[in-house]
Coordinates of C-alpha atoms and ligand atoms in Angstrom, one line a residue:
M1 CA 87.0 47.4 97.1
N2 CA 88.4 44.9 94.6
R3 CA 92.1 44.6 93.7
F4 CA 91.8 46.5 90.5
V5 CA 90.1 49.5 92.0
L6 CA 92.6 49.5 94.9
A7 CA 95.5 49.5 92.5
A8 CA 94.0 52.4 90.5
V9 CA 93.5 54.4 93.7
V10 CA 97.1 53.8 94.8
A11 CA 98.3 54.8 91.3
I12 CA 96.3 58.0 91.3
S13 CA 97.4 59.0 94.8
C14 CA 101.1 58.3 94.0
L15 CA 100.7 60.4 90.8
G16 CA 99.1 63.1 93.0
T17 CA 102.1 63.1 95.3
A18 CA 104.7 63.0 92.5
A19 CA 103.1 65.7 90.4
T20 CA 102.6 68.2 93.2
A21 CA 103.7 71.7 92.3
G22 CA 102.3 73.2 95.5
V23 CA 99.7 75.8 95.5
T24 CA 98.0 76.6 92.1
E25 CA 96.0 79.6 90.8
Q26 CA 92.9 77.4 91.1
D27 CA 93.7 76.7 94.8
L28 CA 94.0 80.4 95.5
A29 CA 90.8 81.2 93.6
N30 CA 88.9 78.5 95.6
D31 CA 90.4 79.4 99.0
E32 CA 87.2 80.7 100.6
N33 CA 85.5 77.4 100.0
S34 CA 88.3 74.9 100.8
T35 CA 88.1 74.2 104.5
A36 CA 91.3 72.2 104.9
D37 CA 93.6 75.1 104.2
V38 CA 94.0 78.9 104.5
L39 CA 96.0 80.1 101.4
T40 CA 95.3 83.8 101.1
N41 CA 95.3 87.0 103.2
G42 CA 91.6 87.5 104.0
M43 CA 90.7 83.7 103.9
G44 CA 89.7 84.1 100.3
R45 CA 90.5 86.8 97.7
H46 CA 87.3 88.7 98.4
L47 CA 88.7 89.2 102.0
Q48 CA 85.5 88.2 103.7
R49 CA 87.3 86.3 106.5
Y50 CA 84.3 83.9 106.5
S51 CA 84.6 80.2 107.0
P52 CA 81.8 77.8 105.8
L53 CA 82.8 75.5 108.6
E54 CA 80.1 74.8 111.2
T55 CA 81.6 71.9 113.2
L56 CA 82.5 74.5 115.8
N57 CA 79.3 76.4 116.6
K58 CA 77.3 78.3 119.2
G59 CA 76.3 75.1 120.9
N60 CA 79.8 73.7 121.4
V61 CA 82.2 76.6 121.4
E62 CA 82.5 76.3 125.2
N63 CA 84.5 73.1 124.5
L64 CA 87.2 74.8 122.4
V65 CA 90.5 74.1 124.0
P66 CA 94.2 75.0 123.3
A67 CA 96.0 72.4 121.1
W68 CA 99.4 74.0 121.2
A69 CA 101.2 77.3 121.6
F70 CA 104.4 78.5 119.9
S71 CA 106.7 81.3 121.1
L72 CA 108.4 83.7 118.7
G73 CA 111.2 83.9 121.3
G74 CA 114.1 86.3 121.4
E75 CA 114.0 89.9 122.5
K76 CA 112.0 91.1 119.4
Q77 CA 108.6 90.9 121.1
R78 CA 106.6 93.7 119.5
G79 CA 103.2 93.9 117.8
Q80 CA 102.2 90.6 116.1
E81 CA 99.7 91.5 113.4
S82 CA 100.2 88.5 111.1
Q83 CA 97.5 86.3 109.6
P84 CA 98.8 82.7 109.4
I85 CA 98.7 80.6 106.2
V86 CA 97.9 76.9 106.5
Y87 CA 98.9 74.4 103.7
D88 CA 99.7 70.7 103.5
G89 CA 100.1 70.3 107.3
V90 CA 102.3 73.4 107.8
M91 CA 101.5 76.8 109.2
Y92 CA 103.4 79.8 107.9
I93 CA 103.5 82.9 110.1
T94 CA 105.4 86.2 110.0
G95 CA 106.5 88.1 113.1
S96 CA 107.9 91.4 114.3
Y97 CA 111.3 92.5 112.8
S98 CA 110.7 90.7 109.5
R99 CA 110.8 87.1 110.7
M100 CA 109.0 84.1 109.3
W101 CA 108.4 80.6 110.6
A102 CA 107.0 77.2 109.3
I103 CA 105.3 75.2 112.1
D104 CA 103.9 71.7 112.1
V105 CA 100.1 72.3 112.4
K106 CA 99.6 69.1 114.4
T107 CA 102.3 69.4 117.0
G108 CA 103.2 73.1 117.0
E109 CA 106.9 72.2 116.4
E110 CA 109.1 74.5 114.4
L111 CA 110.1 73.3 110.9
W112 CA 112.2 76.3 110.0
Q113 CA 112.8 80.0 110.8
Y114 CA 113.9 82.8 108.5
D115 CA 115.3 86.1 109.9
A116 CA 115.7 89.0 107.5
R117 CA 119.0 90.8 108.1
L118 CA 117.7 94.4 108.5
P119 CA 120.0 97.4 108.1
E120 CA 120.4 99.9 111.0
G121 CA 118.5 102.7 109.4
I122 CA 115.1 101.3 108.7
L123 CA 112.2 103.8 109.1
P124 CA 109.0 102.0 110.1
C125 CA 106.4 104.6 111.1
C126 CA 104.3 102.5 113.3
D127 CA 106.0 99.6 115.0
V128 CA 108.1 96.8 113.5
I129 CA 105.2 94.7 112.5
N130 CA 104.3 92.4 109.6
R131 CA 100.8 91.3 108.5
G132 CA 101.5 88.0 106.9
A133 CA 102.8 85.9 104.0
A134 CA 101.5 84.7 100.6
I135 CA 101.9 81.2 99.1
Y136 CA 102.1 80.0 95.5
G137 CA 103.8 77.0 93.9
D138 CA 106.5 75.8 96.2
N139 CA 107.3 79.3 97.5
V140 CA 106.1 81.5 100.4
Y141 CA 106.5 85.2 100.1
F142 CA 106.7 88.1 102.6
G143 CA 107.8 91.7 102.7
T144 CA 110.5 93.2 105.0
L145 CA 110.9 96.5 106.9
D146 CA 113.7 97.6 104.6
A147 CA 111.2 97.5 101.7
R148 CA 112.1 94.2 100.1
I149 CA 110.1 91.2 99.0
V150 CA 111.5 87.8 99.7
A151 CA 110.5 84.4 98.2
L152 CA 111.4 81.3 100.3
D153 CA 111.2 77.6 99.5
R154 CA 108.2 76.6 101.6
K155 CA 109.8 73.3 102.6
T156 CA 113.2 74.5 103.6
G157 CA 112.9 78.3 104.3
K158 CA 115.9 78.9 101.9
V159 CA 115.8 82.1 99.9
V160 CA 114.7 81.6 96.2
W161 CA 114.9 85.3 95.4
N162 CA 115.0 88.6 97.2
K163 CA 114.1 91.9 95.5
K164 CA 114.1 95.6 96.4
I165 CA 110.7 97.3 96.3
A166 CA 112.1 100.8 97.1
D167 CA 114.9 102.6 99.0
Y168 CA 114.4 102.3 102.8
K169 CA 116.6 105.4 103.3
E170 CA 113.9 107.5 101.7
G171 CA 111.4 106.2 104.3
Y172 CA 110.0 103.2 102.4
S173 CA 109.2 100.0 104.2
Y174 CA 106.9 97.0 103.7
T175 CA 104.5 95.3 106.1
A176 CA 101.4 94.1 104.2
A177 CA 100.7 90.5 103.1
P178 CA 101.6 90.2 99.3
L179 CA 98.9 89.2 96.9
I180 CA 99.2 86.5 94.2
V181 CA 97.2 86.7 91.0
N182 CA 97.8 84.7 87.8
G183 CA 101.5 84.0 88.6
L184 CA 102.2 87.6 89.7
V185 CA 103.3 88.7 93.2
I186 CA 101.6 92.1 93.8
T187 CA 102.8 94.4 96.5
G188 CA 102.2 98.0 97.7
N189 CA 104.6 100.1 99.9
S190 CA 104.7 101.9 103.2
G191 CA 106.1 105.2 104.3
G192 CA 103.3 107.8 103.9
E193 CA 104.6 109.8 106.8
F194 CA 107.9 110.4 105.0
G195 CA 106.9 112.0 101.7
I196 CA 107.3 108.9 99.6
V197 CA 105.1 108.0 96.6
G198 CA 102.7 105.2 96.8
E199 CA 103.0 102.4 94.2
V200 CA 101.7 99.0 93.3
Q201 CA 104.2 96.6 91.8
A202 CA 103.7 93.2 90.0
R203 CA 106.5 90.7 89.7
D204 CA 106.8 87.3 88.2
A205 CA 106.3 84.9 91.1
E206 CA 109.0 82.5 89.8
T207 CA 111.8 84.9 89.2
G208 CA 110.9 88.1 91.0
E209 CA 111.4 90.1 87.8
L210 CA 109.2 93.3 87.7
V211 CA 106.3 93.1 85.2
W212 CA 104.6 96.4 85.9
T213 CA 104.5 99.3 88.3
R214 CA 101.7 101.8 89.0
P215 CA 102.3 104.9 91.2
T216 CA 99.3 106.2 93.0
I217 CA 99.9 110.0 92.7
E218 CA 99.1 111.9 89.5
G219 CA 102.0 112.9 87.4
H220 CA 104.2 109.9 88.0
M221 CA 104.8 107.4 85.2
G222 CA 103.9 103.7 85.4
T223 CA 106.0 100.9 83.7
L224 CA 105.2 97.7 81.8
N225 CA 107.9 95.1 80.9
G226 CA 110.7 97.5 81.7
E227 CA 109.4 100.5 79.7
E228 CA 107.3 103.5 80.6
S229 CA 103.6 102.8 80.2
T230 CA 101.3 105.6 81.1
M231 CA 101.1 108.5 83.5
T232 CA 99.0 108.2 86.6
G233 CA 96.2 110.8 86.1
T234 CA 96.9 114.1 84.6
L235 CA 99.9 116.2 85.7
N236 CA 98.8 119.1 88.1
A237 CA 95.1 118.4 87.6
S238 CA 94.5 118.2 91.3
W239 CA 98.0 119.0 92.8
P240 CA 99.6 122.5 92.9
G241 CA 103.2 123.0 91.7
D242 CA 105.7 120.2 92.6
M243 CA 103.9 118.9 95.6
W244 CA 102.9 115.7 93.7
K245 CA 106.6 114.7 93.6
T246 CA 106.5 113.8 97.4
G247 CA 102.8 113.3 97.5
G248 CA 102.4 110.2 99.7
G249 CA 99.5 107.9 98.9
A250 CA 101.3 104.8 100.3
T251 CA 99.6 101.5 99.4
W252 CA 100.6 100.1 102.8
L253 CA 97.8 97.7 103.5
G254 CA 98.1 95.7 100.3
G255 CA 95.2 94.8 98.0
S256 CA 92.6 92.3 97.0
Y257 CA 91.5 90.7 93.7
D258 CA 87.9 90.5 92.4
I259 CA 87.8 87.6 89.9
D260 CA 84.2 88.6 88.8
T261 CA 85.5 91.8 87.4
D262 CA 89.2 90.8 86.9
T263 CA 90.2 93.8 89.0
L264 CA 92.9 94.4 91.6
V265 CA 91.8 96.8 94.3
F266 CA 94.4 98.8 96.3
G267 CA 93.9 101.7 98.7
A268 CA 96.2 104.7 98.8
G269 CA 97.0 106.5 102.1
N270 CA 97.2 110.1 103.1
P271 CA 98.5 112.8 100.7
A272 CA 101.8 114.2 102.0
P273 CA 102.4 116.3 104.0
W274 CA 99.5 116.2 106.5
N275 CA 99.1 120.0 106.3
S276 CA 96.5 120.3 103.6
W277 CA 97.1 124.0 103.1
L278 CA 100.3 123.2 101.1
R279 CA 98.3 121.0 98.7
N280 CA 95.5 123.5 98.1
A281 CA 95.2 124.3 94.4
G282 CA 92.3 126.8 95.0
E283 CA 89.5 127.6 97.3
K284 CA 86.8 126.7 94.8
N285 CA 86.3 123.1 95.9
D286 CA 86.0 122.2 92.2
G287 CA 88.3 119.2 92.3
T288 CA 91.5 121.1 91.5
G289 CA 92.8 120.6 95.0
D290 CA 91.6 117.0 95.6
N291 CA 95.2 115.5 95.5
L292 CA 94.4 112.4 93.5
Y293 CA 94.8 109.5 94.0
A294 CA 95.7 109.9 97.7
A295 CA 93.0 108.8 100.2
S296 CA 91.4 106.7 97.4
R297 CA 90.6 103.2 96.4
L298 CA 91.9 102.2 92.9
G299 CA 90.7 99.5 90.6
I300 CA 93.7 98.2 88.6
D301 CA 94.0 95.9 85.5
P302 CA 96.1 92.9 86.8
K303 CA 97.7 92.4 83.3
T304 CA 98.9 95.9 82.6
G305 CA 98.8 97.9 85.9
E306 CA 96.4 100.5 84.2
I307 CA 93.9 102.2 86.5
K308 CA 90.4 101.2 85.6
W309 CA 88.5 103.3 88.2
H310 CA 89.1 105.3 91.4
F311 CA 87.0 106.4 94.3
Q312 CA 88.4 109.0 96.6
T313 CA 87.1 108.9 100.2
T314 CA 88.7 112.1 101.5
P315 CA 89.6 114.7 98.8
R316 CA 92.2 117.2 100.0
E317 CA 92.6 115.1 103.0
G318 CA 93.9 117.0 106.1
W319 CA 93.5 114.6 109.1
D320 CA 95.6 111.6 108.1
F321 CA 92.6 109.7 107.0
D322 CA 94.5 107.1 104.8
G323 CA 92.3 105.5 102.2
V324 CA 93.9 102.1 102.5
N325 CA 91.4 100.1 104.4
E326 CA 90.4 96.7 102.9
V327 CA 87.7 96.4 100.3
I328 CA 85.5 93.4 100.6
A329 CA 83.6 92.0 97.7
F330 CA 80.1 90.7 98.5
T331 CA 76.6 90.4 97.1
D332 CA 73.9 92.5 98.6
K333 CA 70.3 91.4 99.5
D334 CA 69.1 92.3 96.0
G335 CA 71.8 90.3 94.3
N336 CA 74.0 93.2 93.3
K337 CA 77.7 92.8 93.2
R338 CA 79.1 95.3 95.7
F339 CA 82.3 96.3 97.5
A340 CA 82.2 97.4 101.2
T341 CA 85.0 99.4 102.9
A342 CA 85.1 101.0 106.3
D343 CA 87.3 104.1 106.0
R344 CA 89.7 105.8 108.5
N345 CA 87.4 108.8 108.1
G346 CA 84.5 107.1 110.0
F347 CA 82.2 106.3 107.1
F348 CA 81.3 102.8 105.8
Y349 CA 81.1 102.9 102.0
I350 CA 79.2 100.7 99.5
L351 CA 80.6 100.8 96.0
N352 CA 79.6 99.2 92.7
R353 CA 82.0 96.3 91.9
E354 CA 81.9 96.9 88.1
D355 CA 83.2 100.5 88.1
G356 CA 83.9 101.5 91.7
K357 CA 81.0 104.0 91.6
F358 CA 79.5 105.2 94.9
I359 CA 76.3 103.6 96.1
A360 CA 75.9 104.6 99.7
A361 CA 77.8 105.6 102.9
Y362 CA 77.0 105.4 106.6
P363 CA 78.8 106.6 109.7
F364 CA 80.1 103.7 111.7
V365 CA 81.6 105.7 114.7
K366 CA 80.0 108.4 116.8
D367 CA 80.2 112.1 116.7
I368 CA 82.1 112.5 113.4
S369 CA 83.1 116.2 113.3
W370 CA 85.0 116.8 110.0
A371 CA 82.1 116.2 107.7
S372 CA 78.3 116.3 108.3
G373 CA 77.8 113.4 105.8
I374 CA 78.5 112.1 102.3
D375 CA 76.6 113.6 99.3
E376 CA 75.0 111.6 96.5
N377 CA 78.2 111.6 94.5
G378 CA 80.2 110.1 97.4
R379 CA 81.9 113.4 98.3
P380 CA 82.2 114.5 101.9
I381 CA 80.0 117.4 103.0
Y382 CA 82.9 119.2 104.9
N383 CA 82.7 121.1 108.1
E384 CA 85.5 123.4 106.9
E385 CA 85.8 124.9 110.4
N386 CA 86.9 121.5 111.6
R387 CA 89.9 121.5 109.2
P388 CA 93.1 122.4 111.2
G389 CA 94.1 126.0 110.2
A390 CA 97.0 127.0 108.0
P391 CA 100.3 127.5 109.9
N392 CA 100.5 131.0 111.3
A393 CA 103.7 132.8 110.2
S394 CA 103.3 135.5 112.8
S395 CA 103.2 133.3 115.9
D396 CA 106.4 132.1 117.6
D397 CA 106.0 128.4 116.9
G398 CA 104.1 128.8 113.6
K399 CA 101.1 126.8 114.9
G400 CA 97.9 127.3 113.1
Q401 CA 94.4 127.2 114.5
Q402 CA 93.9 123.9 116.5
V403 CA 90.7 122.0 116.2
F404 CA 89.2 118.9 118.0
A405 CA 88.4 116.4 115.2
V406 CA 86.6 113.1 115.3
P407 CA 87.7 110.4 114.4
S408 CA 91.4 110.7 115.5
F409 CA 94.1 110.2 112.9
L410 CA 94.2 106.5 113.9
G411 CA 90.8 106.3 112.4
G412 CA 87.3 105.1 113.1
K413 CA 88.9 102.0 111.8
N414 CA 92.6 101.5 111.1
W415 CA 94.3 98.5 109.4
M416 CA 92.5 95.8 111.4
P417 CA 90.3 93.8 109.0
M418 CA 86.5 93.4 109.3
S419 CA 84.7 90.3 108.2
Y420 CA 81.5 89.5 106.4
S421 CA 79.2 86.6 107.2
Q422 CA 77.4 85.0 104.2
K423 CA 75.0 83.6 106.8
T424 CA 73.9 86.8 108.6
G425 CA 74.7 89.2 105.8
L426 CA 76.4 91.4 108.4
F427 CA 79.8 93.0 108.5
Y428 CA 81.8 92.7 111.8
V429 CA 83.7 96.0 112.0
P430 CA 86.5 96.5 114.7
S431 CA 86.3 100.3 115.3
N432 CA 87.4 102.9 117.9
E433 CA 85.7 105.9 119.4
W434 CA 88.2 108.7 119.7
G435 CA 89.1 112.2 118.6
M436 CA 92.2 114.4 118.5
D437 CA 93.4 117.9 119.0
I438 CA 95.2 118.6 115.7
W439 CA 97.1 121.6 114.4
N440 CA 99.3 122.5 111.4
E441 CA 102.9 123.7 111.5
P442 CA 105.4 124.8 108.9
I443 CA 107.2 121.9 107.1
S444 CA 109.5 121.3 104.2
Y445 CA 110.5 118.0 102.6
K446 CA 113.7 116.4 103.7
K447 CA 114.6 112.9 102.4
G448 CA 114.1 110.3 105.1
A449 CA 112.6 112.7 107.6
A450 CA 109.0 112.8 108.9
Y451 CA 106.9 114.9 106.6
L452 CA 103.8 115.9 108.5
G453 CA 103.6 119.6 109.1
A454 CA 101.1 118.8 111.9
G455 CA 100.9 117.9 115.6
F456 CA 98.2 116.1 117.5
T457 CA 97.0 114.6 120.8
I458 CA 94.6 111.7 120.8
K459 CA 91.6 111.6 123.3
P460 CA 89.0 109.0 124.0
L461 CA 85.4 110.2 123.4
F462 CA 83.9 108.2 126.3
E463 CA 85.2 107.4 129.8
D464 CA 84.4 103.7 129.8
Y465 CA 85.5 102.4 126.4
I466 CA 87.4 103.2 123.2
G467 CA 87.1 99.9 121.3
S468 CA 83.8 99.0 119.6
L469 CA 83.1 95.9 117.6
K470 CA 80.0 96.6 115.5
A471 CA 77.7 94.3 113.5
M472 CA 76.6 96.4 110.5
D473 CA 73.9 95.8 108.0
P474 CA 75.3 96.9 104.6
N475 CA 71.8 97.4 103.2
T476 CA 70.8 100.0 105.8
G477 CA 73.9 101.1 107.7
E478 CA 72.1 100.0 110.9
V479 CA 74.3 98.8 113.8
K480 CA 72.6 95.6 114.9
W481 CA 74.8 95.2 118.0
E482 CA 78.0 96.6 119.6
Y483 CA 80.6 95.0 121.8
K484 CA 82.5 97.7 123.8
N485 CA 86.1 97.3 125.0
D486 CA 88.2 99.5 127.3
A487 CA 91.4 99.6 125.1
P488 CA 91.2 100.4 121.4
L489 CA 90.7 97.4 119.2
W490 CA 93.6 96.7 116.9
G491 CA 93.1 93.1 115.6
G492 CA 91.0 91.5 112.9
T493 CA 87.7 89.7 113.1
M494 CA 86.5 86.4 111.6
A495 CA 83.0 85.1 111.0
T496 CA 82.0 81.4 110.6
A497 CA 79.0 79.4 109.4
G498 CA 78.8 78.1 112.9
G499 CA 77.4 81.5 113.9
L500 CA 80.6 82.8 115.6
V501 CA 82.6 86.0 115.4
F502 CA 86.2 85.7 116.6
F503 CA 88.4 88.6 117.6
G504 CA 91.0 89.6 120.3
T505 CA 91.6 92.5 122.6
P506 CA 94.7 94.4 123.7
E507 CA 93.9 93.1 127.2
G508 CA 94.8 89.6 125.8
K509 CA 91.4 88.0 125.5
F510 CA 90.6 85.9 122.5
I511 CA 86.8 85.9 122.2
A512 CA 83.9 84.2 120.3
L513 CA 80.7 86.2 120.1
D514 CA 77.2 85.1 118.9
D515 CA 77.0 86.5 115.3
E516 CA 73.3 87.6 115.8
T517 CA 73.4 89.1 119.3
G518 CA 77.0 89.9 120.2
E519 CA 76.7 87.8 123.3
E520 CA 80.1 86.5 124.5
L521 CA 80.1 82.7 124.3
W522 CA 83.7 81.8 124.9
S523 CA 87.0 83.5 125.7
F524 CA 90.6 82.6 126.5
Q525 CA 93.4 84.8 128.0
T526 CA 96.4 84.6 125.7
G527 CA 98.9 86.4 128.0
S528 CA 99.6 89.5 125.8
G529 CA 97.5 91.9 123.7
I530 CA 96.0 90.5 120.5
V531 CA 96.5 92.6 117.4
G532 CA 96.6 89.6 115.0
Q533 CA 94.1 88.1 112.6
P534 CA 92.2 84.9 113.5
I535 CA 91.9 81.9 111.0
T536 CA 90.1 78.6 111.1
W537 CA 90.5 75.3 109.2
E538 CA 89.7 71.6 109.4
Q539 CA 92.3 69.0 110.2
D540 CA 91.5 65.2 110.6
G541 CA 87.8 65.9 111.0
E542 CA 88.3 68.5 113.8
Q543 CA 88.0 72.3 113.5
Y544 CA 91.0 74.4 114.5
V545 CA 91.2 78.1 115.3
T546 CA 94.5 80.1 115.5
V547 CA 95.4 83.6 116.5
M548 CA 98.7 85.4 117.2
S549 CA 99.1 87.2 120.5
G550 CA 101.7 90.0 121.1
W551 CA 100.8 93.6 122.0
G552 CA 102.1 96.4 119.9
G553 CA 101.3 98.2 116.6
A554 CA 100.6 102.0 116.4
V555 CA 98.5 102.6 119.5
P556 CA 101.2 102.4 122.2
L557 CA 103.5 104.7 120.2
W558 CA 101.2 107.7 120.3
G559 CA 100.4 108.4 124.0
G560 CA 97.9 111.2 124.4
E561 CA 95.0 110.4 126.8
V562 CA 94.7 106.9 125.4
A563 CA 97.9 105.9 127.1
K564 CA 96.3 105.1 130.5
H565 CA 94.1 102.6 128.8
V566 CA 97.1 100.6 127.4
N567 CA 100.3 101.6 129.2
Y568 CA 100.1 98.7 131.7
L569 CA 99.8 96.0 128.9
N570 CA 102.6 93.5 128.5
Q571 CA 104.4 92.6 125.3
G572 CA 104.6 89.0 124.0
G573 CA 104.9 86.9 120.9
M574 CA 102.9 83.7 120.8
V575 CA 100.9 81.7 118.3
W576 CA 97.8 80.1 120.0
T577 CA 96.1 77.2 118.3
F578 CA 92.8 75.8 119.6
R579 CA 90.8 72.8 118.6
L580 CA 87.4 71.3 119.2
P581 CA 88.1 67.6 120.1
K582 CA 85.9 65.2 118.1
K583 CA 84.4 63.7 121.3
L584 CA 83.3 67.2 122.4
A585 CA 82.0 68.4 119.1
S586 CA 78.5 67.0 119.8
A587 CA 78.7 67.2 123.6
N588 CA 76.0 69.8 123.7
Ligands
CA601 CA1 90.8 77.5 102.1
CA602 CA1 99.0 108.0 107.2

């Protein structure tokens, strides 16, 4: 290199450093291809959780070793469901009780910690978890259990702004990773068991000022730039009386962004209360009692918050089959742009990406009882005798007819994200095989109190396992292989071009499987249950893998007959980072 070229290179790299404004829209859009960082929830806005890295592969994964571990410390060791973010040599993680850390990715040393000061009366339904941060510009963002969204300076951890999403005293909270699109921070809300109203909100990422809001339940008004915009749906078109006012539909798992169609996709949870007889607008099954847009996926215009399309998985939902599960954009074998989503209700759906229209559905768990299938319009073919009966006014406790329904209310699949391999064309779906006794009871709405009108007992379907990781072909619905696990699976999966599928178990094992056969190729005992979401990236020519360990989440809160599979598990709170040392990368 001659002196002139050297000088030019130095000048450019200095310029690059001086001009840095942190993470750009372009960086976020390119996240699924950039292997040196992990900038988005889902390892790319399409949420595929697929890495093109193949340095680590089937032939050398046995040489994967711990690089460092980091303890979340304190007495706040509860479920750790976070997906880490990696940028510019720093890892950002969130933890139980609304805490966040910045960690040096090379050494595992803490750079800063932020603890949200939570009020006494927070009302999280299902453990004090958090599912991860977002990054944009020089800020990192995360939501807190008292239903706030906080922007922190990524270098110092100092608060840039802190805004209220909703009133925690009414039962609202926040646990999902925020989504950043075109300079907006986009959030949902949690609290579907308290008669709240689901909503998606978009804020200016720099200032935190609200730009638009979109409620998920028909009859409620949206806003744009501080003024009312349009009503969601048509008042009372699918809800009787005033039930829509406390209609649920929490957007508690956050959303995704499909750049190809310029559409945000958010899911809405169960309609409230669980007792579906109170939300029945007629016996005709003509759509007047569907309770839109609860238990639905919504396509939303990112500029205005207007709903572009909707697809309801469970009309007049009555089993707590929230419709929030992640929607993954992919291209099918014929080159069609599709969405895939595995619903709580036990069916795996393929939708058209342009308009959300139904393409196909396949059962992904065994012995589904509430519906015999999905018809050509995407509507469930109900087994009405498997709907828990209306409360019985003449009995002492008011209990209606009890039924045994499959899946249980915790779902064929709950929040834990599946992944999609661009190499095999398969989805890797963490699922559970269980059912429940469920019955309805009388209920009336009371601010800040549980609003279910139902009781339940969860039961495993099989003696030897509940958890089931399945490799599914989205073109046929065929399950290519299955990995069974005693305890219910509650963490995410990740696929890599190296032919590996990573996931963890409540028993504490972090595992790499062969993506074509399901054969276990590597595992490591992390010391507590894994309910987190693995990531991988490349640092100094070596491939790294990280997962958080720390048992908790919803499963241990609801005993039933599942308890004996999990009640011996120990809590924890660790970040485990592994690397494939250069000298071992080609050892095999
Ligand atoms: Ca990346
Ligand atoms: Ca729910």
